[in-house]
PDB file of C-alpha atoms in Angstrom:
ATOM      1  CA  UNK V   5     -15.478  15.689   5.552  1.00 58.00           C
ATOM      2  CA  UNK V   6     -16.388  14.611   9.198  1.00 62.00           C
ATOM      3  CA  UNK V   7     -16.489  11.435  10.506  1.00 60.00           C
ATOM      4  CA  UNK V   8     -18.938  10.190  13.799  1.00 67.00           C
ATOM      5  CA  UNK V   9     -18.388   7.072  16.227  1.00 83.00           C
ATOM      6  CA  UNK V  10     -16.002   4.647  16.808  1.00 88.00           C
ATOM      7  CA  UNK V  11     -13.217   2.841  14.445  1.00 92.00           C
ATOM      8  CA  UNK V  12     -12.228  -0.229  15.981  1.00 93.00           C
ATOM      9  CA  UNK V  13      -8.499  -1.648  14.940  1.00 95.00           C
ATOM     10  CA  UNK V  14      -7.858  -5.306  14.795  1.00 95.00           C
ATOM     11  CA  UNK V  15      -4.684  -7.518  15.096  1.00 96.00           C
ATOM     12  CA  UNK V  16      -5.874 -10.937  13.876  1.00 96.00           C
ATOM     13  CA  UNK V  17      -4.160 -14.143  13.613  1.00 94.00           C
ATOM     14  CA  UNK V  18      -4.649 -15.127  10.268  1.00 93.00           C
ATOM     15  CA  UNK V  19      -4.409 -18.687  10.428  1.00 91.00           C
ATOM     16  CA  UNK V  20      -6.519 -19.370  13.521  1.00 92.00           C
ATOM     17  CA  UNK V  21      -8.663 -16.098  12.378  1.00 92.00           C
ATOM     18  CA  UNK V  22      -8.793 -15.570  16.079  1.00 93.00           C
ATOM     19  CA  UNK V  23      -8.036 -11.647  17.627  1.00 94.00           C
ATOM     20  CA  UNK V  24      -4.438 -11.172  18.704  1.00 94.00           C
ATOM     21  CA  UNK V  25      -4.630  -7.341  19.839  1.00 95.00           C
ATOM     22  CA  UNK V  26      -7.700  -4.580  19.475  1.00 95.00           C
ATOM     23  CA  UNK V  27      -7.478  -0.835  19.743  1.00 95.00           C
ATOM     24  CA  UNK V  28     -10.846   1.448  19.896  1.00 94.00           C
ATOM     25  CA  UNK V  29     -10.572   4.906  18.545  1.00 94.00           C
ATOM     26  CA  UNK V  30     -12.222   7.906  17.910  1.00 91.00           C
ATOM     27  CA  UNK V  31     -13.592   7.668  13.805  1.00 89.00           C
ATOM     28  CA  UNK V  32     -11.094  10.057  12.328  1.00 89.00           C
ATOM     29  CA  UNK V  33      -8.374   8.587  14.076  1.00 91.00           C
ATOM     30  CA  UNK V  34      -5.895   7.308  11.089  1.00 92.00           C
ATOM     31  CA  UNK V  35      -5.453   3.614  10.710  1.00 94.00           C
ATOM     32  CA  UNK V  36      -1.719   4.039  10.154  1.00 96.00           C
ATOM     33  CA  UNK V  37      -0.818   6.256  12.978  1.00 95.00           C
ATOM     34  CA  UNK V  38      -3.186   3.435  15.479  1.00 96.00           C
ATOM     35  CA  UNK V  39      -0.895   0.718  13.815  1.00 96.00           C
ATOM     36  CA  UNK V  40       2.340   2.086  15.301  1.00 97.00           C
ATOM     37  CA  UNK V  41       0.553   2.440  18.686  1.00 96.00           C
ATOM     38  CA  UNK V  42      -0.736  -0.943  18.591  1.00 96.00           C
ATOM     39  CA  UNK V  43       2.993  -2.407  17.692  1.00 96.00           C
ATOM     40  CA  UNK V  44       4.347  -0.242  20.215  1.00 96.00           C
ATOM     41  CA  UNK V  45       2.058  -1.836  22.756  1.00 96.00           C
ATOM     42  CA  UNK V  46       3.156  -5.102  21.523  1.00 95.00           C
ATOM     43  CA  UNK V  47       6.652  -4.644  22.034  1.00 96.00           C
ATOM     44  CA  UNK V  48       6.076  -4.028  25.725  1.00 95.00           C
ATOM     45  CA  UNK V  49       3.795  -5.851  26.833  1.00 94.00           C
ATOM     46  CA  UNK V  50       3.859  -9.477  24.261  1.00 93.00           C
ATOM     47  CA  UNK V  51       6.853  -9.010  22.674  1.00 94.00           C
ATOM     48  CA  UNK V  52       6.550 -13.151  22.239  1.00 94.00           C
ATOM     49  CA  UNK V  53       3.886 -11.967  19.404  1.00 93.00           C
ATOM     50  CA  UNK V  54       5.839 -10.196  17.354  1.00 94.00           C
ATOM     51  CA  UNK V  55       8.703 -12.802  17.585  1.00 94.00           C
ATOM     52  CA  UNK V  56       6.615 -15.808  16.298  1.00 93.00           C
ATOM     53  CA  UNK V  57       5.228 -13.436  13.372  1.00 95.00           C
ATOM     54  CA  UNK V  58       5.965 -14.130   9.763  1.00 96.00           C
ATOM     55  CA  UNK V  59       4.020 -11.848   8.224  1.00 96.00           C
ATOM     56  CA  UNK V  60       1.628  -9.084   8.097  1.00 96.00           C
ATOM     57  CA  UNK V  61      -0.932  -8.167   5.654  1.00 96.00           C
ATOM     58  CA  UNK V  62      -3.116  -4.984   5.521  1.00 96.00           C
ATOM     59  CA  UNK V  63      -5.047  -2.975   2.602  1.00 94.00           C
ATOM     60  CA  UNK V  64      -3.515   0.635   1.410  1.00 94.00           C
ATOM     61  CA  UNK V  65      -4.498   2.169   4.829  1.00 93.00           C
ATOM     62  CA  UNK V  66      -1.115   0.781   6.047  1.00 96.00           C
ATOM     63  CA  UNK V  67       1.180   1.688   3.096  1.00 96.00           C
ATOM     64  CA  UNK V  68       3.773   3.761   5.379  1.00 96.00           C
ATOM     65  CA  UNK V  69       7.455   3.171   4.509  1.00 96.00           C
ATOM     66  CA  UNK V  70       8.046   3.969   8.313  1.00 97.00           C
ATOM     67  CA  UNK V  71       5.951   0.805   8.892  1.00 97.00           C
ATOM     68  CA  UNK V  72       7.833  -1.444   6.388  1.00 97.00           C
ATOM     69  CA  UNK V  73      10.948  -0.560   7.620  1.00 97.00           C
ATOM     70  CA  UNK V  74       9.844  -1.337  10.956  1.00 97.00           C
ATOM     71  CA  UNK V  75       7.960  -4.637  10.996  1.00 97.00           C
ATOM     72  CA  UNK V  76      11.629  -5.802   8.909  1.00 97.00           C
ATOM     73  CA  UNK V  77      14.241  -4.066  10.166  1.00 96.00           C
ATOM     74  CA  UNK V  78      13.182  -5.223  13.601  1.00 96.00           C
ATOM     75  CA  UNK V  79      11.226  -7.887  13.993  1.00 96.00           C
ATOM     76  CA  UNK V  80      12.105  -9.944  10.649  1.00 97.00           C
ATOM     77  CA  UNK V  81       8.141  -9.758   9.795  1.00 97.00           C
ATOM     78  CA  UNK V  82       7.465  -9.429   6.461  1.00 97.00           C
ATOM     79  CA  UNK V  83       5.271  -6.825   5.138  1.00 97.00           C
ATOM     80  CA  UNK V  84       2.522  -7.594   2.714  1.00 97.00           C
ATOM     81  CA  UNK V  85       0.526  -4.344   2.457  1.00 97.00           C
ATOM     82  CA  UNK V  86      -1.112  -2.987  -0.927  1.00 96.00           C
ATOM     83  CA  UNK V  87       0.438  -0.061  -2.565  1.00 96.00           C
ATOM     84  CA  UNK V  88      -1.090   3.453  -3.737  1.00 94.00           C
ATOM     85  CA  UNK V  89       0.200   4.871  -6.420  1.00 93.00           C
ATOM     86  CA  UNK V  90       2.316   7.529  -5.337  1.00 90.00           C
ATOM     87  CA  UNK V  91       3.980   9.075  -8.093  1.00 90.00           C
ATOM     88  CA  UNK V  92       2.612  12.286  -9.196  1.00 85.00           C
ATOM     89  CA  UNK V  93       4.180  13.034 -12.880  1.00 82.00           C
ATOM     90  CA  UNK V  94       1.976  10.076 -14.625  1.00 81.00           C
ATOM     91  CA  UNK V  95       5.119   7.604 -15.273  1.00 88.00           C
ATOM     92  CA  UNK V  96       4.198   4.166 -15.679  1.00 92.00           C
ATOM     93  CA  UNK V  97       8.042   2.980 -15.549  1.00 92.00           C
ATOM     94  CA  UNK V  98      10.924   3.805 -13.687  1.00 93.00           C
ATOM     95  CA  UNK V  99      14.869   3.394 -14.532  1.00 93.00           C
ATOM     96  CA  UNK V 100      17.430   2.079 -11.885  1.00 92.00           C
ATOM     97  CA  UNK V 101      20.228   3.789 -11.657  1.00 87.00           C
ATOM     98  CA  UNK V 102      22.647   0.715 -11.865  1.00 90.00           C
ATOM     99  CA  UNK V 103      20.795  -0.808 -14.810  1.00 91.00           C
ATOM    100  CA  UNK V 104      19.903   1.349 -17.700  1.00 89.00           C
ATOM    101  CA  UNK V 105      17.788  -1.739 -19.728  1.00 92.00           C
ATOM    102  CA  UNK V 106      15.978  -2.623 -16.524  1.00 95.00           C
ATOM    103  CA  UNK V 107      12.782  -0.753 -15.284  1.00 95.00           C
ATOM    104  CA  UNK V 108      10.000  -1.183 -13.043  1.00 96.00           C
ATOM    105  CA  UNK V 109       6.275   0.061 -11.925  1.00 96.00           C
ATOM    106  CA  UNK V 110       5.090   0.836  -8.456  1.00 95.00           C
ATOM    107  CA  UNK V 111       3.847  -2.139  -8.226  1.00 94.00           C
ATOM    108  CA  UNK V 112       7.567  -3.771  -8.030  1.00 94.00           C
ATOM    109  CA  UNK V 113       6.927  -5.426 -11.726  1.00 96.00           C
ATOM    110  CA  UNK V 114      10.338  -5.722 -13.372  1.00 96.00           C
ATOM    111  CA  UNK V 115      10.918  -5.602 -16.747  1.00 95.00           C
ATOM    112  CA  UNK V 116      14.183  -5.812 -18.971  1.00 94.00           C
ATOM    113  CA  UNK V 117      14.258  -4.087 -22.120  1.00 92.00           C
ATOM    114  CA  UNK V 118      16.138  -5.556 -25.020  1.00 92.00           C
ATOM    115  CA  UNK V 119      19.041  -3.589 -26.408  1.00 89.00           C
ATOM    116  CA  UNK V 120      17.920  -4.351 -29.949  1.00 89.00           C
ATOM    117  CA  UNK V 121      14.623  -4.325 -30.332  1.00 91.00           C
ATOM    118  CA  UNK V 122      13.408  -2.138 -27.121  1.00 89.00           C
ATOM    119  CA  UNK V 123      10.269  -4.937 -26.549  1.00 91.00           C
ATOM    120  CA  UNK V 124      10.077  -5.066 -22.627  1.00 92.00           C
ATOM    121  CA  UNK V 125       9.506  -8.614 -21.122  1.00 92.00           C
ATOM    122  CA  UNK V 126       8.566  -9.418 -17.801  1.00 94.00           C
ATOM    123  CA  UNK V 127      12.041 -10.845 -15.831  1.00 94.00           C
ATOM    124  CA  UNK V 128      10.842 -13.614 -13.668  1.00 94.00           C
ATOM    125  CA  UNK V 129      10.963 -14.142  -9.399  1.00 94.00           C
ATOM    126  CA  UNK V 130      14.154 -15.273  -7.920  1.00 93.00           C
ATOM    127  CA  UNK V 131      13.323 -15.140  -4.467  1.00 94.00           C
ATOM    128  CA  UNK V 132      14.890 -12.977  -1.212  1.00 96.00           C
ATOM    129  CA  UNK V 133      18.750 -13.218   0.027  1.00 96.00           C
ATOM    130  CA  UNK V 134      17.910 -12.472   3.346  1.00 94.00           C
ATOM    131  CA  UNK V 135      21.568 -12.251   4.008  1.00 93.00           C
ATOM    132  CA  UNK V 136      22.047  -9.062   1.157  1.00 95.00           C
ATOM    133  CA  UNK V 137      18.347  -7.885   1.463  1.00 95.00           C
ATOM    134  CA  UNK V 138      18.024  -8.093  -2.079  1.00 96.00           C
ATOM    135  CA  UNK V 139      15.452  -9.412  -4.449  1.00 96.00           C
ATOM    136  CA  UNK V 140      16.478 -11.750  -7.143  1.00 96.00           C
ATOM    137  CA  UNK V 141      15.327 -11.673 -10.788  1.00 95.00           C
ATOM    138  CA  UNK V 142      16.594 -13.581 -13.569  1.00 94.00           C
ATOM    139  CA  UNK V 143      16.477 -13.213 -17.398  1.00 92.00           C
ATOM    140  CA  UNK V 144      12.754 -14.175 -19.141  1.00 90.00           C
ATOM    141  CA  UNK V 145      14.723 -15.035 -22.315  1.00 90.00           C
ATOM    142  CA  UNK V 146      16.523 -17.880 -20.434  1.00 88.00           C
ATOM    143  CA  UNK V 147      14.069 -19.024 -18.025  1.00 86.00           C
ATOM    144  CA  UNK V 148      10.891 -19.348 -20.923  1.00 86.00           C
ATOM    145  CA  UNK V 149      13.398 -20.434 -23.751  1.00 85.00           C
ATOM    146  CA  UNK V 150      12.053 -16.504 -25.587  1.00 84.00           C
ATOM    147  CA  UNK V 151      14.622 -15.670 -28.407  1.00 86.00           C
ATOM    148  CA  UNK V 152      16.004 -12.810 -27.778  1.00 87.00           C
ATOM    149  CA  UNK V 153      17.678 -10.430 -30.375  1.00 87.00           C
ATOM    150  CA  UNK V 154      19.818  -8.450 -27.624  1.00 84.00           C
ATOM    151  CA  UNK V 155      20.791 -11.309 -25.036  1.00 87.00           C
ATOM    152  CA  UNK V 156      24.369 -11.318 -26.445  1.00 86.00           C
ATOM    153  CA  UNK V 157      24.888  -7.769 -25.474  1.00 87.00           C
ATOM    154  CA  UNK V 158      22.554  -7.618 -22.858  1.00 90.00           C
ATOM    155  CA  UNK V 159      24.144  -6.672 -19.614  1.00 88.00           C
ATOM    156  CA  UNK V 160      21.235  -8.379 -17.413  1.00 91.00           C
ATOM    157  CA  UNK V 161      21.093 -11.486 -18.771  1.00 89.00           C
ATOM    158  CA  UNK V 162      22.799 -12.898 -15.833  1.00 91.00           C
ATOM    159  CA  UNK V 163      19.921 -11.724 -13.921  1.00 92.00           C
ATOM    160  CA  UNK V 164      20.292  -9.326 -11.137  1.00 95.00           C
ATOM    161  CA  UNK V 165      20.076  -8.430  -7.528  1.00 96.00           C
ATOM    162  CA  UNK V 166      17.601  -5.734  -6.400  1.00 96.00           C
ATOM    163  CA  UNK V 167      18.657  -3.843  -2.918  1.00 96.00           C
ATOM    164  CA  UNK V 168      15.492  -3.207  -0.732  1.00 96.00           C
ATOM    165  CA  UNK V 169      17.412  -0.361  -0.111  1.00 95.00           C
ATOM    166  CA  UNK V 170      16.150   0.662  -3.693  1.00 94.00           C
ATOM    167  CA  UNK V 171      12.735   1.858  -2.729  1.00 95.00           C
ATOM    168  CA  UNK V 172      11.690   0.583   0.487  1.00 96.00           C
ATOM    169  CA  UNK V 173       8.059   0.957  -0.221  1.00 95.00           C
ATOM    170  CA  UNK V 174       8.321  -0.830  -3.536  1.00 96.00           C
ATOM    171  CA  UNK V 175      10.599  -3.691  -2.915  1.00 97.00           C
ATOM    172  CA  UNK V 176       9.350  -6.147   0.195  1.00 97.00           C
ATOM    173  CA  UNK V 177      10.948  -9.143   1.033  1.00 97.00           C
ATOM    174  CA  UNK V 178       8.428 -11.143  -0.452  1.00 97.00           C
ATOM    175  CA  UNK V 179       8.414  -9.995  -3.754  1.00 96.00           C
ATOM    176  CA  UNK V 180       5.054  -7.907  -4.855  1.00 95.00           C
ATOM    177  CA  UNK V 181       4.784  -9.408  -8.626  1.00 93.00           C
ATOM    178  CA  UNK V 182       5.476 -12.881  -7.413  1.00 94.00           C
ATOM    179  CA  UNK V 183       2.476 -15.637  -6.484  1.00 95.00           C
ATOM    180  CA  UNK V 184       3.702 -15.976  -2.628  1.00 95.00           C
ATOM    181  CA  UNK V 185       2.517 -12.420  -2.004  1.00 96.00           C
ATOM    182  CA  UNK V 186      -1.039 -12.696  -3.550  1.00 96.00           C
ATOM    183  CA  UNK V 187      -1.163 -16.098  -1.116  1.00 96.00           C
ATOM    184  CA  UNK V 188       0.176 -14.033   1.909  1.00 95.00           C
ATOM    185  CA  UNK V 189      -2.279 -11.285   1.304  1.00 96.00           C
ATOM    186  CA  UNK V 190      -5.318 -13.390   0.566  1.00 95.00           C
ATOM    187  CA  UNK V 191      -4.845 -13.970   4.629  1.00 93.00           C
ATOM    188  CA  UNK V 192      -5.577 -10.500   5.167  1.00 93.00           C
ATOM    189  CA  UNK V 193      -9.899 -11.827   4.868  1.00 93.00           C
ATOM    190  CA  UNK V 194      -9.369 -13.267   8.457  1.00 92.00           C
ATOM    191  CA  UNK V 195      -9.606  -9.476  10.157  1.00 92.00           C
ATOM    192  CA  UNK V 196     -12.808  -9.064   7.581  1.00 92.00           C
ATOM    193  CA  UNK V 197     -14.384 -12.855   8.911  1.00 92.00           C
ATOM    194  CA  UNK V 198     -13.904 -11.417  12.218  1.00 93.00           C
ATOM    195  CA  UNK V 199     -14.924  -7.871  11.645  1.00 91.00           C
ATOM    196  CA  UNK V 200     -18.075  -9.857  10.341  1.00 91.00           C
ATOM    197  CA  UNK V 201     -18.417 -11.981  13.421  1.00 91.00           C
ATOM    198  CA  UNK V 202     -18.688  -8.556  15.199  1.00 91.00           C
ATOM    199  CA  UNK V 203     -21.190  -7.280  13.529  1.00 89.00           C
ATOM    200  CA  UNK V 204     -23.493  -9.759  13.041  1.00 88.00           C
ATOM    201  CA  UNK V 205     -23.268 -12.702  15.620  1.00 88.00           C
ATOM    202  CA  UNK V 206     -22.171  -9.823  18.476  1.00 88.00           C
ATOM    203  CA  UNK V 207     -24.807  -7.373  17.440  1.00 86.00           C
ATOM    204  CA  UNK V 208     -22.524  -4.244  16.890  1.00 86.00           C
ATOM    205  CA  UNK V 209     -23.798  -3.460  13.604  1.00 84.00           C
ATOM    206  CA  UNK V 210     -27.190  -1.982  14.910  1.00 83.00           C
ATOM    207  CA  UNK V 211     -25.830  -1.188  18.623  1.00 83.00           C
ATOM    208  CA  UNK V 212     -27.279   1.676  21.068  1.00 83.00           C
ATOM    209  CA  UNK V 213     -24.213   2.684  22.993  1.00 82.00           C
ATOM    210  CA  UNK V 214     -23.202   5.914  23.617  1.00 88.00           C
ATOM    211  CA  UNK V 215     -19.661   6.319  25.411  1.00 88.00           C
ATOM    212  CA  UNK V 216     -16.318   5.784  24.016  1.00 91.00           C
ATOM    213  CA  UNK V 217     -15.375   3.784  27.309  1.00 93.00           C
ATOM    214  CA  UNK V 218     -18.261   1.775  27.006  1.00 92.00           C
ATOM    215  CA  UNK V 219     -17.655   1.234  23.301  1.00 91.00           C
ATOM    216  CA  UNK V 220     -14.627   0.030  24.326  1.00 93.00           C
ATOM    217  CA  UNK V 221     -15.850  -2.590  27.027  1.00 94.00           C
ATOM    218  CA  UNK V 222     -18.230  -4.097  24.750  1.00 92.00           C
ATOM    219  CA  UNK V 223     -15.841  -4.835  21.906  1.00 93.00           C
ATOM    220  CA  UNK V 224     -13.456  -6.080  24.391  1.00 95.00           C
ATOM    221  CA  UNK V 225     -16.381  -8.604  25.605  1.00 95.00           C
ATOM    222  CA  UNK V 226     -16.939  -9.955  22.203  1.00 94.00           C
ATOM    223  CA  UNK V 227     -13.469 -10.669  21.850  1.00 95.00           C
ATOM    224  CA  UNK V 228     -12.742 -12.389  24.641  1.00 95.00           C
ATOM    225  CA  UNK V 229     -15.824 -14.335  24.160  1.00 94.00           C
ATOM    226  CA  UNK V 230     -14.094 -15.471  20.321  1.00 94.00           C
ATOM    227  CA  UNK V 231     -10.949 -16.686  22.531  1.00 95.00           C
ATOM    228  CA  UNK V 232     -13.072 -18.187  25.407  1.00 94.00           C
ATOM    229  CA  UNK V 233     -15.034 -20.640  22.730  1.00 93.00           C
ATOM    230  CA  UNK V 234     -11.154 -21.010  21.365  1.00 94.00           C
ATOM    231  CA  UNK V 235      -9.852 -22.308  24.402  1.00 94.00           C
ATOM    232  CA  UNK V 236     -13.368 -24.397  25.272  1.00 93.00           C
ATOM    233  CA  UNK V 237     -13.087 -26.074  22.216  1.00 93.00           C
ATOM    234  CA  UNK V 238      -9.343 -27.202  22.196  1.00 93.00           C
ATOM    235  CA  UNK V 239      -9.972 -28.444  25.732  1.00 94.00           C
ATOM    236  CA  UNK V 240     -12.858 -30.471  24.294  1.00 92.00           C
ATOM    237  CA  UNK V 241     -10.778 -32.037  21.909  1.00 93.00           C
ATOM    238  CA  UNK V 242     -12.546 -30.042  18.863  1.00 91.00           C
ATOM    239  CA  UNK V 243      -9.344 -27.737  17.702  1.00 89.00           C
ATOM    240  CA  UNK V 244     -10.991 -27.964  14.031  1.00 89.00           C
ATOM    241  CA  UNK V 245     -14.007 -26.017  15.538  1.00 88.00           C
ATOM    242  CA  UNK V 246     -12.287 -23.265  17.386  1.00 88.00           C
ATOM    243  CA  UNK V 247     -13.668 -20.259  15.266  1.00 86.00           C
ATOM    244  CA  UNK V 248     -17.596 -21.531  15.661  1.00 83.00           C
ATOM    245  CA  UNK V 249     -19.529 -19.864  18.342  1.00 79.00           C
ATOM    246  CA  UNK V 250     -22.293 -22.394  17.919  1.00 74.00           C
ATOM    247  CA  UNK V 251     -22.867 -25.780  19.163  1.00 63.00           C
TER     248      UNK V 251
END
């Protein structure tokens, strides 16, 4: 497969659904490989973004454990980035090694297995210990009021602490399975809304230019025109209208 033209890369603020940084490549240049570029940029030149950053959300294009690590281990950001399905033998479960009742999917759903009756139930979120890097989860039986044959000899029903550590991929500091990372990556549509505000109210859907450096000037143009009618409006007193490029 080949690919022709130009892939631009987008760092948008997801709030403000404004650009932060932009990257133009070559097509078959790989998203993930333009991300560390783009953070590496970052660092040197406005390391201030990456210090007021709480999270970062991207599609399966970013799933790169190298990434995770990074955006955590050194700027506290926390990844929210959709998972492929990696493992090749066709498991739907795995074991942990320090629980032998407790299993989980790719997907970071965690499920305890009762010692009597083998029925798997969902265990529920118990939020991050930042301080242990661990992910929380706590008995179904006792947080829904389920009867449960095998909570007397259940060595879970405590709950336990999962290490990031664990699978670094897998386990995020905002938990996959939980409701606060569908909300943080429902923010992800802000780089689409912009994407969109490129190609149709800038034109560079149907464009004519030829030239990677001229690509690259005219993406550059529309961008700073976004943050120009940003800055206009706040200035005008109309901070509720910053993403509207129209009277």
């Amino acid at each position: 497969m080949r690919w022709f033209g130009y892939k631009l890369h987008l760092i948008v603020d997801a709030v403000y659904e404004l650009p932060v940084h932009f990257s133009l490549t070559p097509a078959h240049v790989a998203d993930i490989t333009e991300a560390h570029r783009m953070i590496d940029h970052l660092e040197e030149s406005r390391p201030e973004m990456l210090e007021h950053a709480e999270t970062l959300a991207a599609d399966k294009a970013y799933d790169d454990t190298k990434l995770i690590r990074r955006l955590w281990d050194d700027h506290q950001i926390k990844p929210v980035i959709d998972i492929r399905n990696s493992w090749k033998d066709g498991e739907s479960t795995r074991s942990f090694t320090k629980w032998e009742n407790v299993v989980y999917t790719y997907k970071g759903e965690v499920y305890c297995v009762c010692p009597v009756t083998g029925k798997e139930r969902t265990m529920t979120n118990g939020g991050f210990e930042k301080g242990r890097n661990t992910l929380k989860k706590r008995c179904p039986a006792k947080q829904y009021g389920i009867s449960c044959q095998g909570m007397s000899q259940c060595s879970v029903a405590q709950g336990i602490r999962i290490p990031l550590a664990e699978d670094r991929r897998i386990f995020t500091p905002i938990d996959r399975s939980s409701y606060a990372w569908e909300k943080a990556y429902r923010r992800r549509t802000a780089a689409e809304r912009v994407n969109s505000r490129l190609d149709c109210t800038f034109g560079l859907e149907k464009h004519t230019i030829r030239g990677e450096q001229k690509m690259r000037v005219r993406c550059g143009l529309a961008l700073c025109v976004m943050l120009a009618m940003a800055v206009g409006r706040i200035k005008a007193n109309q901070a509720e209208k910053m993403r509207s490029l129209v009277a």
